[in-house]
Short mmCIF file of C-alpha atoms and ligand atoms in Angstrom, two decimals:
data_model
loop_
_atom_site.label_atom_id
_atom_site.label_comp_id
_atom_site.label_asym_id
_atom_site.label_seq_id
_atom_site.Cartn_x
_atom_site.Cartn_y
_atom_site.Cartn_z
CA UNK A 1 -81.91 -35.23 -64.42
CA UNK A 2 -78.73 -37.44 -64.06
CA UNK A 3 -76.00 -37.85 -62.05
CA UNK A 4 -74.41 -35.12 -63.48
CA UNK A 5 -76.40 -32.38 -63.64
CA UNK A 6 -77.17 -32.66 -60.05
CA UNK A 7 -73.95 -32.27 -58.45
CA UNK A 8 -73.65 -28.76 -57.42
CA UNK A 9 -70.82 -25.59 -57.85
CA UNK A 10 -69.34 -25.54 -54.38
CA UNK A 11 -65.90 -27.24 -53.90
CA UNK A 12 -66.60 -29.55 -51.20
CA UNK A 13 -69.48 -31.16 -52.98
CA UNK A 14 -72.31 -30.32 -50.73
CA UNK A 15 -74.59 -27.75 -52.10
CA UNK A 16 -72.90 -24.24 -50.80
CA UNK A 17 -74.40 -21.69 -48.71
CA UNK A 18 -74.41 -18.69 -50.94
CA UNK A 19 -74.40 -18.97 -54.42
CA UNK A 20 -73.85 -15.52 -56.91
CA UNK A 21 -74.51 -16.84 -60.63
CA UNK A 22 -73.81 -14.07 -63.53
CA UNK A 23 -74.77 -10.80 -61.19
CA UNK A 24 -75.63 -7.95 -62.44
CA UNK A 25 -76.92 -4.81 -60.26
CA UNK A 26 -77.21 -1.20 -62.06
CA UNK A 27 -77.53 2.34 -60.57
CA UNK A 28 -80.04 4.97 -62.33
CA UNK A 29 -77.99 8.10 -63.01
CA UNK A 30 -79.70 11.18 -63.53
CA UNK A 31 -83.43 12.32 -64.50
CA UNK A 32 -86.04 12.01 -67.18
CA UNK A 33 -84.16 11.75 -70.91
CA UNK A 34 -80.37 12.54 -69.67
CA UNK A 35 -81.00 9.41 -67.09
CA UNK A 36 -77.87 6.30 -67.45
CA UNK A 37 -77.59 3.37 -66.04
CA UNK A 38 -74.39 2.61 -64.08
CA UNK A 39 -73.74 -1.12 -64.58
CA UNK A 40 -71.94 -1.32 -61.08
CA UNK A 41 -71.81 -5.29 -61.17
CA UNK A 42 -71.72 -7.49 -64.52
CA UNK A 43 -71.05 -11.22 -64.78
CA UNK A 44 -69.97 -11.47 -61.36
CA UNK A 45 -70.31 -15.70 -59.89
CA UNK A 46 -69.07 -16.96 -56.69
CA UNK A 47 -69.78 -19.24 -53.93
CA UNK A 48 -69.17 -19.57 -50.47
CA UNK A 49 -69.27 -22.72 -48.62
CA UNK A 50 -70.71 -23.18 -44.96
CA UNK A 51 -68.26 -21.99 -42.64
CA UNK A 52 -66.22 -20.79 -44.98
CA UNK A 53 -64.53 -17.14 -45.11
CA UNK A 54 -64.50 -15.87 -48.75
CA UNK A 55 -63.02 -12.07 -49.44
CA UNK A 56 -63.37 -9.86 -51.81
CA UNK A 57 -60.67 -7.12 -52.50
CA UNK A 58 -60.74 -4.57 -54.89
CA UNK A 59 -59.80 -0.50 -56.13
CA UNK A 60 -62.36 1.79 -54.76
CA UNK A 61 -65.23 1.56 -57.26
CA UNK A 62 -64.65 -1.80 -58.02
CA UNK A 63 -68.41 -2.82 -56.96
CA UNK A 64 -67.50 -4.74 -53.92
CA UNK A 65 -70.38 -3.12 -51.79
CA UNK A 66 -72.86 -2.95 -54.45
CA UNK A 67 -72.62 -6.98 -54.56
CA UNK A 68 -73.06 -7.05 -50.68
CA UNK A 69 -75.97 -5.01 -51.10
CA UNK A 70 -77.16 -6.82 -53.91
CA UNK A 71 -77.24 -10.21 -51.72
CA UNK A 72 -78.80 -8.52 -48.76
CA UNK A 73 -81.22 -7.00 -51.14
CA UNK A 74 -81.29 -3.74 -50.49
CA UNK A 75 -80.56 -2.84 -53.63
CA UNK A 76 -82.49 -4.80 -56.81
CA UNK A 77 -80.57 -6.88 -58.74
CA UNK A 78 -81.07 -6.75 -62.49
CA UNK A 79 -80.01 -10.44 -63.94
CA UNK A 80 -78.45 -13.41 -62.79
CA UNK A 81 -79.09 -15.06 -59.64
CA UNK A 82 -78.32 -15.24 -55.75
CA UNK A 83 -79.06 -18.37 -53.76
CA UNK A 84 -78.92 -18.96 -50.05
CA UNK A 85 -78.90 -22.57 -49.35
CA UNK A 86 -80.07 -23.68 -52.38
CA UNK A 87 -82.95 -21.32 -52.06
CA UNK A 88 -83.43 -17.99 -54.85
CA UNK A 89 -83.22 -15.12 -52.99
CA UNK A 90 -83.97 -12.64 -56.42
CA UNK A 91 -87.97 -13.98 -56.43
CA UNK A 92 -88.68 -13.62 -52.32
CA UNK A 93 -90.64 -11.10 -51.41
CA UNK A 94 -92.26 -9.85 -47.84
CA UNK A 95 -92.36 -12.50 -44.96
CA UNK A 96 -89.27 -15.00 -46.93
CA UNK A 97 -87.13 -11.88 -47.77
CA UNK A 98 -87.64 -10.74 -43.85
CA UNK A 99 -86.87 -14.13 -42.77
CA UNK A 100 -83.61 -14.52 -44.85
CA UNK A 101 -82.20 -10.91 -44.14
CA UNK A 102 -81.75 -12.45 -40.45
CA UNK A 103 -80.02 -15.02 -41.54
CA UNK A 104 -77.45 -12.95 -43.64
CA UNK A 105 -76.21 -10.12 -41.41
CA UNK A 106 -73.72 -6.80 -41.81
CA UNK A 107 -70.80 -5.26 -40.26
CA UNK A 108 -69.46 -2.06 -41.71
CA UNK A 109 -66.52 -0.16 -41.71
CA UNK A 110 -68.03 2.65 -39.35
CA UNK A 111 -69.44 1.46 -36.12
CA UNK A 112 -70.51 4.77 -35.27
CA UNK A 113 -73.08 4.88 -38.23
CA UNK A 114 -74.89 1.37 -37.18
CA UNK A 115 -74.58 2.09 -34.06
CA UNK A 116 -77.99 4.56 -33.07
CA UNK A 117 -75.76 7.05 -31.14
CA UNK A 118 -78.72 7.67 -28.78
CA UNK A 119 -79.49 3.51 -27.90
CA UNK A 120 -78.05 1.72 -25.08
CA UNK A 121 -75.96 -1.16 -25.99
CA UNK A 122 -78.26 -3.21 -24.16
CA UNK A 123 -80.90 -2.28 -27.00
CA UNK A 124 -78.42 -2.05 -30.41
CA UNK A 125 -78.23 -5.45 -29.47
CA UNK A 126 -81.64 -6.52 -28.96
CA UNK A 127 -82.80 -4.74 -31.81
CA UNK A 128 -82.57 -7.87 -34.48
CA UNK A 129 -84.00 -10.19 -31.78
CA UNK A 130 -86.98 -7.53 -31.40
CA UNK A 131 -87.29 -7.11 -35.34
CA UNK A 132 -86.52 -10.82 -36.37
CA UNK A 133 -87.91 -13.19 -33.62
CA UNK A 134 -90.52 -13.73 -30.80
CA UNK A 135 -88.35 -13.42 -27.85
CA UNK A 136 -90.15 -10.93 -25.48
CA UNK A 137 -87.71 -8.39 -23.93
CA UNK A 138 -86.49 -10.86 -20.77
CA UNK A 139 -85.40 -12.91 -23.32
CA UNK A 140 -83.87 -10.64 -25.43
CA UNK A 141 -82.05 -9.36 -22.62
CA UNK A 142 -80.31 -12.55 -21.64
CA UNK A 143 -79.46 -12.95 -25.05
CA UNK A 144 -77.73 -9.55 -24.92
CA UNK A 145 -75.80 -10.45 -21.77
CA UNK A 146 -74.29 -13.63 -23.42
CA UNK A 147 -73.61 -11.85 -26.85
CA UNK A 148 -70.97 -8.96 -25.09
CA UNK A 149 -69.28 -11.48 -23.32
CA UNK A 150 -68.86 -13.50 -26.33
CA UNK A 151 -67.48 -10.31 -27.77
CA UNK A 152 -65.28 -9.56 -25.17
CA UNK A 153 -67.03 -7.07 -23.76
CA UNK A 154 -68.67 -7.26 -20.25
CA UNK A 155 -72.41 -7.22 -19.01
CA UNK A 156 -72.02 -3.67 -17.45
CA UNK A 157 -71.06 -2.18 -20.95
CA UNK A 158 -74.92 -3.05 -22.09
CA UNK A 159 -75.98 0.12 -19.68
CA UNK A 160 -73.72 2.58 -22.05
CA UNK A 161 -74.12 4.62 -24.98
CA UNK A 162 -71.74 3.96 -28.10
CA UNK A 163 -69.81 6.99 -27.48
CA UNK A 164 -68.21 5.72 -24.26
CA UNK A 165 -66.15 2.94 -26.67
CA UNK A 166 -63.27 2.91 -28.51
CA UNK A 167 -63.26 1.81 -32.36
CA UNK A 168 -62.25 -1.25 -31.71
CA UNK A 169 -65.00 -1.87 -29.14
CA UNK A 170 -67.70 -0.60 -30.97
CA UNK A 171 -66.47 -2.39 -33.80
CA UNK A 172 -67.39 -5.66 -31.28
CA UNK A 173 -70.64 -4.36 -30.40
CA UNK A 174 -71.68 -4.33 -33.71
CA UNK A 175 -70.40 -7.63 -35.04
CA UNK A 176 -72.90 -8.99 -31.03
CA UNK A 177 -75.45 -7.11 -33.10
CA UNK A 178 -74.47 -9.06 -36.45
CA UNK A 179 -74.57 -12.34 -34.60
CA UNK A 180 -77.70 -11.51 -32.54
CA UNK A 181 -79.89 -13.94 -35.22
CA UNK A 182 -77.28 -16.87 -35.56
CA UNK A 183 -77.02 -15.70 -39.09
CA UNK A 184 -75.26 -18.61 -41.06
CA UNK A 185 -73.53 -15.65 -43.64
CA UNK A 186 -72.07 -12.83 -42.05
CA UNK A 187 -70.71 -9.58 -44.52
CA UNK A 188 -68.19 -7.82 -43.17
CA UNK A 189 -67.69 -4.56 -45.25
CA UNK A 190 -64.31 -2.98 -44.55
CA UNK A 191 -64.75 -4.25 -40.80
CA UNK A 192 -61.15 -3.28 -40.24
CA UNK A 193 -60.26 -0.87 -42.61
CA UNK A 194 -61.13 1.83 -39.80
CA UNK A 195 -59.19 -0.15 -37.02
CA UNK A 196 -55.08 0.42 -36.27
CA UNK A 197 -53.26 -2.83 -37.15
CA UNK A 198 -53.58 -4.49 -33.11
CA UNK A 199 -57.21 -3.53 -33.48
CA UNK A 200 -57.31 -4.94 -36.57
CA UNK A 201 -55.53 -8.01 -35.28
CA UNK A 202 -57.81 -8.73 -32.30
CA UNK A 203 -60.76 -8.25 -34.41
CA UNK A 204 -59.95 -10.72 -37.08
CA UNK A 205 -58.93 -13.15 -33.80
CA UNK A 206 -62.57 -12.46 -32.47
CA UNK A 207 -64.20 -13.50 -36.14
CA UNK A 208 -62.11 -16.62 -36.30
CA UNK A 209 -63.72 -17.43 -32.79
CA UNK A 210 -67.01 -16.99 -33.49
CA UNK A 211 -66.52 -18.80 -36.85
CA UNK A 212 -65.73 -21.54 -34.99
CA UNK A 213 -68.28 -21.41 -31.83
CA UNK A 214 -70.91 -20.18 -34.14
CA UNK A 215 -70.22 -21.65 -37.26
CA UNK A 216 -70.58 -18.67 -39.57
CA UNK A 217 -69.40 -17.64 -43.25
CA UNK A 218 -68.31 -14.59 -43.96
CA UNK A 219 -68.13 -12.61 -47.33
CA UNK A 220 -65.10 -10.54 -46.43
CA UNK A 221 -64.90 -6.76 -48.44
CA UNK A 222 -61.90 -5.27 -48.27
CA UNK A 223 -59.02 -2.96 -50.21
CA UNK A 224 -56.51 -4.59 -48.13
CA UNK A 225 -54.92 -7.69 -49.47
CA UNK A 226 -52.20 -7.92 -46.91
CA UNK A 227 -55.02 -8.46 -43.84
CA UNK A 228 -56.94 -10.95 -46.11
CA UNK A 229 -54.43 -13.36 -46.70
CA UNK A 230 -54.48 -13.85 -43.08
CA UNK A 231 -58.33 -14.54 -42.73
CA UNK A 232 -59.73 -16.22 -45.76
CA UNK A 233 -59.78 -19.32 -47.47
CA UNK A 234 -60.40 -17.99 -50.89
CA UNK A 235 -60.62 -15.11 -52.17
CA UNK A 236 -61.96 -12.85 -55.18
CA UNK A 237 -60.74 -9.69 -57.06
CA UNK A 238 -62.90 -7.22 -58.65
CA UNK A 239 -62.22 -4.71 -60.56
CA UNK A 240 -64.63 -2.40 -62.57
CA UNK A 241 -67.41 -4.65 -61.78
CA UNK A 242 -65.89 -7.91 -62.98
CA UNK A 243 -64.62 -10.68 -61.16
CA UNK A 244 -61.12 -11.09 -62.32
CA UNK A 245 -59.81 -13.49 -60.32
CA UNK A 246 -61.03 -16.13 -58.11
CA UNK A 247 -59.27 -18.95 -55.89
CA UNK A 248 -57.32 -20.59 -52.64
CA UNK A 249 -55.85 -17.52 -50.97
CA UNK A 250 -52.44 -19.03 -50.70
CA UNK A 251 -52.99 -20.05 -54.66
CA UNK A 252 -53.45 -16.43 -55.70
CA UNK A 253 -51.23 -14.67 -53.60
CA UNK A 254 -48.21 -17.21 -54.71
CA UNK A 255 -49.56 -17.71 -58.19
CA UNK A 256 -51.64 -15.13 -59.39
CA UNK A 257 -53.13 -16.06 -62.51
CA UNK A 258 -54.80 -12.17 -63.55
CA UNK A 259 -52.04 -9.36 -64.20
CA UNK A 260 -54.63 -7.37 -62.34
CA UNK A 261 -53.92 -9.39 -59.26
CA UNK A 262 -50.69 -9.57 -59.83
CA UNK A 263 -50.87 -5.46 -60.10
CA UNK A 264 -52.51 -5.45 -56.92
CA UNK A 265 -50.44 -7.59 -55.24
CA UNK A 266 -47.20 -6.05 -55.85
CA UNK A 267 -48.13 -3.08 -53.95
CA UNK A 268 -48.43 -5.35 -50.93
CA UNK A 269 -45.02 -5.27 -48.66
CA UNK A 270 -43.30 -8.26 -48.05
CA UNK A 271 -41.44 -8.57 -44.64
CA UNK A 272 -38.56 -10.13 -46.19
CA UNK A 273 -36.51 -7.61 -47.15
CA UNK A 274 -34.84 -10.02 -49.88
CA UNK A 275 -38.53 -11.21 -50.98
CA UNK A 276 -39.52 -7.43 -51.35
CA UNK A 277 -36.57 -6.63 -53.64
CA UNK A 278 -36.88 -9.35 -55.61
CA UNK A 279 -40.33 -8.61 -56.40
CA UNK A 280 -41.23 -6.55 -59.45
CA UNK A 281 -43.55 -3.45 -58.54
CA UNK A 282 -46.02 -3.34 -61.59
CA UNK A 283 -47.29 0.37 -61.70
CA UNK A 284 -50.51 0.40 -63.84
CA UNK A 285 -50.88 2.85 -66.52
CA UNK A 286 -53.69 5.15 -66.50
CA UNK A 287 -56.66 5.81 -64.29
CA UNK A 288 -59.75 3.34 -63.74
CA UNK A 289 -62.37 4.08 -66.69
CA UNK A 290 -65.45 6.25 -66.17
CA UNK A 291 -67.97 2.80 -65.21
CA UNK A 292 -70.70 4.86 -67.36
CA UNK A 293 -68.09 4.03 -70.36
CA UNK A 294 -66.25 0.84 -69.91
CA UNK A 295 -63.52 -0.31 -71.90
CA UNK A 296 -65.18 -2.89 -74.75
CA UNK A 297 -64.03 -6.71 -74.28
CA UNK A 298 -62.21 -6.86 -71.11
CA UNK A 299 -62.61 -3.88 -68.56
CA UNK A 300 -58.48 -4.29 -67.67
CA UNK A 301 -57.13 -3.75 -70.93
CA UNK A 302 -56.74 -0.07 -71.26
CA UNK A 303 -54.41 -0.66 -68.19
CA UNK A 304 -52.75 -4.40 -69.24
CA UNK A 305 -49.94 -4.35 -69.56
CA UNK A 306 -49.85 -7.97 -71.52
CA UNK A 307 -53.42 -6.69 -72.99
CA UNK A 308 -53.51 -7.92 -76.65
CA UNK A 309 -55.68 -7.48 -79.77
CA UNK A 310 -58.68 -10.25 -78.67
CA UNK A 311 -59.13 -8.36 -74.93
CA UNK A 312 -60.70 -5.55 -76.99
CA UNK A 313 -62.91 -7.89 -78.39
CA UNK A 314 -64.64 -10.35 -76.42
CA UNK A 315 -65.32 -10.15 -72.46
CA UNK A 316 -62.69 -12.85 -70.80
CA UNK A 317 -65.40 -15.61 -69.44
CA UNK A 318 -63.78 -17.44 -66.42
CA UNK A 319 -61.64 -20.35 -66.97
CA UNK A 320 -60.08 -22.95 -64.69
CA UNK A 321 -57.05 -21.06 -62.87
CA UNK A 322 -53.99 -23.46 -62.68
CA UNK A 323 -53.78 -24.63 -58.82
CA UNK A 324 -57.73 -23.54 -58.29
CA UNK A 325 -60.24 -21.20 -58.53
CA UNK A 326 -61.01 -19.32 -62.11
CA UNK A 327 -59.47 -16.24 -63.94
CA UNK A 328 -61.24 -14.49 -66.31
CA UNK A 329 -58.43 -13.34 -68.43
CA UNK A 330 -57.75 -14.29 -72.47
CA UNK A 331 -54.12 -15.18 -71.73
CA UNK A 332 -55.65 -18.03 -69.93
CA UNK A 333 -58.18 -18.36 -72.51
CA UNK A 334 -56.83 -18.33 -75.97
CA UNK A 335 -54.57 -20.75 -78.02
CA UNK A 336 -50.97 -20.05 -78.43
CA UNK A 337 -51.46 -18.64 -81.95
CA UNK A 338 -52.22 -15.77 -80.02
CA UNK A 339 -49.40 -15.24 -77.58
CA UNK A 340 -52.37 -17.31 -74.90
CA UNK A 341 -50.77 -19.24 -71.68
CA UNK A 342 -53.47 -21.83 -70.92
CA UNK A 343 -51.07 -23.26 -68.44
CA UNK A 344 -48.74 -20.76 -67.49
CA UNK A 345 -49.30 -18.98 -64.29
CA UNK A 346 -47.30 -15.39 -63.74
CA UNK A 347 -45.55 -15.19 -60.44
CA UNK A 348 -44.48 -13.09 -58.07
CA UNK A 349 -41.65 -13.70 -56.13
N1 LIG B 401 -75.86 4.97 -54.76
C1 LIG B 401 -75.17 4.99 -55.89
N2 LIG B 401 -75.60 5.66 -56.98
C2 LIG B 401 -74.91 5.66 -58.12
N3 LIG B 401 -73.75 5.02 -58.33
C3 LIG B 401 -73.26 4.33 -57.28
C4 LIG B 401 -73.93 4.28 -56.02
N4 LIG B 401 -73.19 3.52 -55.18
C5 LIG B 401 -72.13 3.11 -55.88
N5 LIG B 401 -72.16 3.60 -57.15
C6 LIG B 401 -71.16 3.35 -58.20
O1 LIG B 401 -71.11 1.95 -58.41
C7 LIG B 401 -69.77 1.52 -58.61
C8 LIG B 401 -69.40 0.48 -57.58
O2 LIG B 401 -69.43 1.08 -56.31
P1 LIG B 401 -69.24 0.27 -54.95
O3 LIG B 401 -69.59 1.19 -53.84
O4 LIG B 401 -69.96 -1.02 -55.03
O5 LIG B 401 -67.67 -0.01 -54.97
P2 LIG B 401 -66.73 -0.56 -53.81
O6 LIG B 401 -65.88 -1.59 -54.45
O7 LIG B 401 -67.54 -0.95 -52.64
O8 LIG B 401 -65.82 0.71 -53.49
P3 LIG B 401 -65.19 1.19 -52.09
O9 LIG B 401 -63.96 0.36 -51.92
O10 LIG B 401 -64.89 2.64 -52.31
O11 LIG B 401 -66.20 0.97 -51.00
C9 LIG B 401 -68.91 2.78 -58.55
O12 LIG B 401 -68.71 3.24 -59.88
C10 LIG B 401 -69.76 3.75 -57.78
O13 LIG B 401 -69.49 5.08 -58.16
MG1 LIG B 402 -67.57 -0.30 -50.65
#
């Protein structure tokens, strides 16, 4: 192998923590000879470095959970490939795949539903230590008592039940629960999107902590661009079950290089009132496509509105994006002969 080969996709170099390489994940539909497949995830790549917090933002539908899922692997994944520090995590089985799910934890949008209604906090807590390690159940306490209070919670609240909390508390309990294992990649799965905006606020102050004290990644989910500019440092856009878009956050949000993105983010206020006027609200034609019957060539162009005759055509592979990242879009792809902007970037403001 030379030089070359061996240096691997993440940007700082070092081999990344998670790597998703040409994804594809597909839900059975149906029984016996009416049965479909629903290709939920297609062609989907992108890393995460240690550390590092990477979001994903999307329509409803867009297959943002079904790629969480799909690196958790509770749900099988049909091609491509998923590493976790340099390791395959599409060929473990048993023991390895037990071993890794600790390391790669979940928070999701309703506390109420990981949370066993019925547990003390005290145990919800324990439980990953009981399932995942040795620690017998004077350890496991301790460990309990240190993970509220790095939560912001206090040793008392381990003797209640998950009703007695407010979202935004039980939204903490569960992310003590996430971090129970040290897991170096935590998923947060519309963590907020439940949470009132000084909630949401204290929450995303609490990851940031714990990124740094613990030194966690997280693969942020979430509809919300306006909260994720304020929490990752790059970010992905799905749509249909395609990554559009990849790149710095503050690279696509001032220079989005998709006109899906751009779509998306002109829906997102701006709090200067000049700023918000002078931006152009794109309103996309259409409805999303049934996923059982996607658009040929590339998902978006039913609702382009720049699509042209070679999006019909051929799927958009991604490209280098102008100012970082990749787009997956023809405009970025194709000569000039056909109307194609290899360098031009569409902005917002
Ligand atoms: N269990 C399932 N069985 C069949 N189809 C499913 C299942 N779960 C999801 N899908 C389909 O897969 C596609 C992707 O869904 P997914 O839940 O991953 O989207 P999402 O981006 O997480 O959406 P949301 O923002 O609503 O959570 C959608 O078309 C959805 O209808
Ligand atoms: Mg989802």
């Amino acid at each position: 192998m030379n030089d070359q080969a061996a240096v691997p996709a993440g940007t700082s170099g070092k081999t990344p923590l998670l790597e998703v390489d040409d994804l594809e994940v597909a839900y059975r539909i149906g029984r016996g000879r009416r049965a479909q497949d629903l290709i939920a995830v297609s062609g989907v790549s992108f890393h995460i470095d240690h550390g590092e917090t990477f979001a994903v933002v999307g329509e409803s539908g867009s297959g943002k959970s079904t790629t969480a899922r799909a690196i958790t692997r509770t749900l099988p994944v049909r091609a491509g490939n998923i590493r976790l520090g340099g390791r395959e995590l599409t060929e473990l089985s048993g023991r390895e795949l037990r071993r890794i799910r600790s390391d790669v934890q979940m928070v999701f949008q309703d506390p109420y539903s990981s949370l066993n209604p019925s547990m003390l906090i005290r145990d919800s807590i324990a439980e990953p230590l009981r399932v995942h390690t040795d620690l017998d159940s004077h350890a496991r306490d301790a460990a309990a008592h240190d993970l509220i209070q790095a939560v912001g919670l206090l040793p008392e609240h381990l003797n209640r039940y998950p009703y007695e909390f407010s979202g935004g508390q039980r939204q903490r309990i569960a992310i003590a629960r996430a971090i129970a294992t040290s897991p170096s990649l935590v998923i947060c799965d519309e963590a907020l999107s439940a949470l009132d905006v000084s909630t949401q606020n204290q929450i995303i102050r609490l990851l940031e902590e714990i990124r740094q004290t613990k030194s966690v990644a997280y693969l942020f989910i979430a509809h919300d661009l306006a909260v994720v500019r304020h929490i990752a440092d790059r970010v992905g856009v799905m749509y249909l079950g395609r990554m559009m878009e990849s790149g710095p956050t503050e690279r696509v949000y001032n220079a989005p290089a998709h006109p899906y993105t751009e779509a998306l983010l002109s829906a997102v206020p701006v709090p200067h009132p000049r700023r918000q006027r002078a931006r152009r609200r794109m309103l996309l034609p259409g409805d999303v496509p049934n996923p059982l019957e996607p658009p040929s060539g590339c998902v978006f162009r039913t609702r382009c509105p720049r699509a042209m005759d070679i999006c019909a055509e051929e799927v958009p592979m991604p490209f280098p994006a102008v100012g970082g990242g990749e787009v997956a879009c023809h405009l970025h792809t194709s000569g000039p002969e056909l109307g194609g902007e290899s360098v031009r970037v569409l902005s917002t403001a």
